[in-house]
Amino acid sequence: MGLARGHTRTRRGRTTTLTAALSGLSALTVALALAGCGSTEKGTPAKPGDPSKAAASTSATAENVADPAHAVAPPGPFDGKQYGDDLLVVSQDTISDADVARITGVTIGKGKSERKGVAAYTRLSYGQFSVENKLYNIVAVDPAAYRRFNGNDAARFQAEWDRVAGGEIAIPKAREKELVPDKSGYLEVNDQKIHIGALSPGGVDGIDAVVNTKWGHTLGLPDKNAVLINTGISSPQAVRKKIEKLVGKSTYSISNLDIVQQEGLDLGTFQNVVLVGAFRDAVGTYRYTPLGGGRIAPDPAWVKSHIVTEVVPILGAVTCNKYMMPQLKAALAEVVKRGLADQIQRGQYGGCFVPRFIAGSTQLSNHSFGLALDLNVPGNQRGTVGQMNREIVSIFKLWGFAWGGDWAYTDPMHFELRQIVSPG
């Protein structure tokens, strides 16, 4: 079966009027077919304003799904109930039921004018994964509940939610070229390959990939560490201020998705990065504040505990993540041992710890964590084969690094940590 696609011209739940259509099959194909995903949901209806439990159902899964080991109960036909995506609250770890109740119970106004600040919400598992030196946001969701916050076109795009329930991953149509560079039809997340089942015609602002809860557990996403909120007739900014006052500004990151959708960044509000894969061990709890002009300000305490300046072979003093430093020293020592030191030019070193967004984007690179470095910059520009000595490349790969020269859009100067390898 091929990839399900939806077509749309608008995104936001409160402004879209078109319905999604399945336009045909993509060139991406797999042997597994998806069928029988249209059964209705069963179970106890969720209480008003809490669609997190709207998909309560039996444990039965659809037949002939793409990935039976990761399939969950199919969402059934869409009932038309929709909400806007206004605020996203994110923690490094699971947000307790008590805190969810406090956050979603905030009120706006006083006396007779007092009203609920949160009209609807759903709980998510949220994190980031890296593809070719760019971080992408991924969520593990209950498809039936989460679809309601995705705008009219995406919410009604039945194939997307059937595919997610069947163990596939959905990405926005706008991310197709970035996240399927080799046209294999699979996306690698935390060393797991997941078939891309649908190109979404819309979606929640700032979310780049959607899987179901079983995949969330496999990928190591923290369980229910995020809450997606619709504020109804209340101002998202006013509700955010109430939540910040209630839980503190440094407890959870709270993004206004209206601002994210319009400007790409919610400046001045700190953000949580929740990495999956090898990077998580080396990064831990990473928080930063977007400053504008492509700059970010990482938490000074994180910089103090993770970033070090040490002398390494060939390059001399470098400033990198302390967890990468032993592997970097070992790789460069091997380069020297093999008589290849003259193939790395100390004066052409491009840096390691660079806390900025990737130029022209609002995405962080692995340089933001001090887990990547650029070598021999002038002769190894992006989009070229590059002049990097291939024996040096093989040495770095042996010591747990990935090389940008292997990417669809090459970056041959770039090496980044792929896995933790002990020199001992």
PDB file of N, CA and C in Angstrom, residues 303 307-310 312 316-322 324-325 328 349 351-354 367 370-373:
ATOM      1  N   VAL A 303      24.832  24.673  30.610  1.00  0.00           N
ATOM      2  CA  VAL A 303      26.130  24.957  29.987  1.00  0.00           C
ATOM      3  C   VAL A 303      27.263  24.625  30.957  1.00  0.00           C
ATOM      4  N   ILE A 307      29.130  21.630  29.098  1.00  0.00           N
ATOM      5  CA  ILE A 307      30.070  22.151  28.101  1.00  0.00           C
ATOM      6  C   ILE A 307      31.439  22.377  28.741  1.00  0.00           C
ATOM      7  N   VAL A 308      32.478  21.842  28.103  1.00  0.00           N
ATOM      8  CA  VAL A 308      33.841  21.964  28.624  1.00  0.00           C
ATOM      9  C   VAL A 308      34.779  22.375  27.494  1.00  0.00           C
ATOM     10  N   THR A 309      35.890  22.970  27.860  1.00  0.00           N
ATOM     11  CA  THR A 309      36.959  23.282  26.913  1.00  0.00           C
ATOM     12  C   THR A 309      38.166  22.445  27.264  1.00  0.00           C
ATOM     13  N   GLU A 310      38.599  21.621  26.316  1.00  0.00           N
ATOM     14  CA  GLU A 310      39.732  20.727  26.552  1.00  0.00           C
ATOM     15  C   GLU A 310      40.617  20.691  25.313  1.00  0.00           C
ATOM     16  N   VAL A 312      42.510  18.698  22.477  1.00  0.00           N
ATOM     17  CA  VAL A 312      42.391  17.428  21.760  1.00  0.00           C
ATOM     18  C   VAL A 312      43.489  17.358  20.700  1.00  0.00           C
ATOM     19  N   GLY A 316      43.789  21.206  19.000  1.00  0.00           N
ATOM     20  CA  GLY A 316      44.107  22.020  20.177  1.00  0.00           C
ATOM     21  C   GLY A 316      42.894  22.171  21.079  1.00  0.00           C
ATOM     22  N   ALA A 317      42.680  23.357  21.634  1.00  0.00           N
ATOM     23  CA  ALA A 317      41.578  23.590  22.567  1.00  0.00           C
ATOM     24  C   ALA A 317      40.257  23.711  21.811  1.00  0.00           C
ATOM     25  N   VAL A 318      39.268  22.898  22.196  1.00  0.00           N
ATOM     26  CA  VAL A 318      37.932  22.957  21.604  1.00  0.00           C
ATOM     27  C   VAL A 318      36.901  22.983  22.726  1.00  0.00           C
ATOM     28  N   THR A 319      35.741  23.561  22.440  1.00  0.00           N
ATOM     29  CA  THR A 319      34.662  23.662  23.421  1.00  0.00           C
ATOM     30  C   THR A 319      33.486  22.814  22.936  1.00  0.00           C
ATOM     31  N   CYS A 320      33.220  21.724  23.644  1.00  0.00           N
ATOM     32  CA  CYS A 320      32.209  20.753  23.217  1.00  0.00           C
ATOM     33  C   CYS A 320      31.482  20.181  24.436  1.00  0.00           C
ATOM     34  N   ASN A 321      30.521  19.308  24.165  1.00  0.00           N
ATOM     35  CA  ASN A 321      29.827  18.575  25.208  1.00  0.00           C
ATOM     36  C   ASN A 321      30.785  17.565  25.849  1.00  0.00           C
ATOM     37  N   LYS A 322      30.811  17.523  27.165  1.00  0.00           N
ATOM     38  CA  LYS A 322      31.770  16.664  27.863  1.00  0.00           C
ATOM     39  C   LYS A 322      31.548  15.184  27.564  1.00  0.00           C
ATOM     40  N   MET A 324      30.807  13.924  24.665  1.00  0.00           N
ATOM     41  CA  MET A 324      31.380  13.598  23.369  1.00  0.00           C
ATOM     42  C   MET A 324      32.900  13.645  23.384  1.00  0.00           C
ATOM     43  N   MET A 325      33.470  14.363  24.311  1.00  0.00           N
ATOM     44  CA  MET A 325      34.899  14.642  24.299  1.00  0.00           C
ATOM     45  C   MET A 325      35.766  13.377  24.277  1.00  0.00           C
ATOM     46  N   LEU A 328      35.754  12.048  20.724  1.00  0.00           N
ATOM     47  CA  LEU A 328      36.441  12.963  19.820  1.00  0.00           C
ATOM     48  C   LEU A 328      37.948  12.822  19.961  1.00  0.00           C
ATOM     49  N   TYR A 349      39.064  24.645  11.223  1.00  0.00           N
ATOM     50  CA  TYR A 349      38.076  24.086  12.151  1.00  0.00           C
ATOM     51  C   TYR A 349      36.923  25.067  12.302  1.00  0.00           C
ATOM     52  N   GLY A 351      34.208  24.894  14.561  1.00  0.00           N
ATOM     53  CA  GLY A 351      33.532  25.022  15.849  1.00  0.00           C
ATOM     54  C   GLY A 351      32.702  23.807  16.203  1.00  0.00           C
ATOM     55  N   CYS A 352      32.279  23.776  17.476  1.00  0.00           N
ATOM     56  CA  CYS A 352      31.527  22.643  18.019  1.00  0.00           C
ATOM     57  C   CYS A 352      30.273  23.125  18.742  1.00  0.00           C
ATOM     58  N   PHE A 353      30.437  23.819  19.862  1.00  0.00           N
ATOM     59  CA  PHE A 353      29.283  24.319  20.617  1.00  0.00           C
ATOM     60  C   PHE A 353      28.876  25.678  20.064  1.00  0.00           C
ATOM     61  N   VAL A 354      27.749  25.688  19.338  1.00  0.00           N
ATOM     62  CA  VAL A 354      27.237  26.924  18.726  1.00  0.00           C
ATOM     63  C   VAL A 354      25.737  26.986  19.008  1.00  0.00           C
ATOM     64  N   HIS A 367      24.844  21.203  17.010  1.00  0.00           N
ATOM     65  CA  HIS A 367      25.845  22.149  17.522  1.00  0.00           C
ATOM     66  C   HIS A 367      25.327  22.853  18.782  1.00  0.00           C
ATOM     67  N   GLY A 370      26.595  21.018  21.596  1.00  0.00           N
ATOM     68  CA  GLY A 370      28.023  20.722  21.594  1.00  0.00           C
ATOM     69  C   GLY A 370      28.328  19.301  21.177  1.00  0.00           C
ATOM     70  N   LEU A 371      27.464  18.722  20.339  1.00  0.00           N
ATOM     71  CA  LEU A 371      27.613  17.326  19.935  1.00  0.00           C
ATOM     72  C   LEU A 371      27.924  17.182  18.450  1.00  0.00           C
ATOM     73  N   ALA A 372      28.425  18.228  17.826  1.00  0.00           N
ATOM     74  CA  ALA A 372      28.807  18.188  16.418  1.00  0.00           C
ATOM     75  C   ALA A 372      29.988  19.115  16.212  1.00  0.00           C
ATOM     76  N   LEU A 373      30.779  18.829  15.184  1.00  0.00           N
ATOM     77  CA  LEU A 373      31.896  19.711  14.864  1.00  0.00           C
ATOM     78  C   LEU A 373      32.088  19.747  13.355  1.00  0.00           C
TER      79      LEU A 373
END
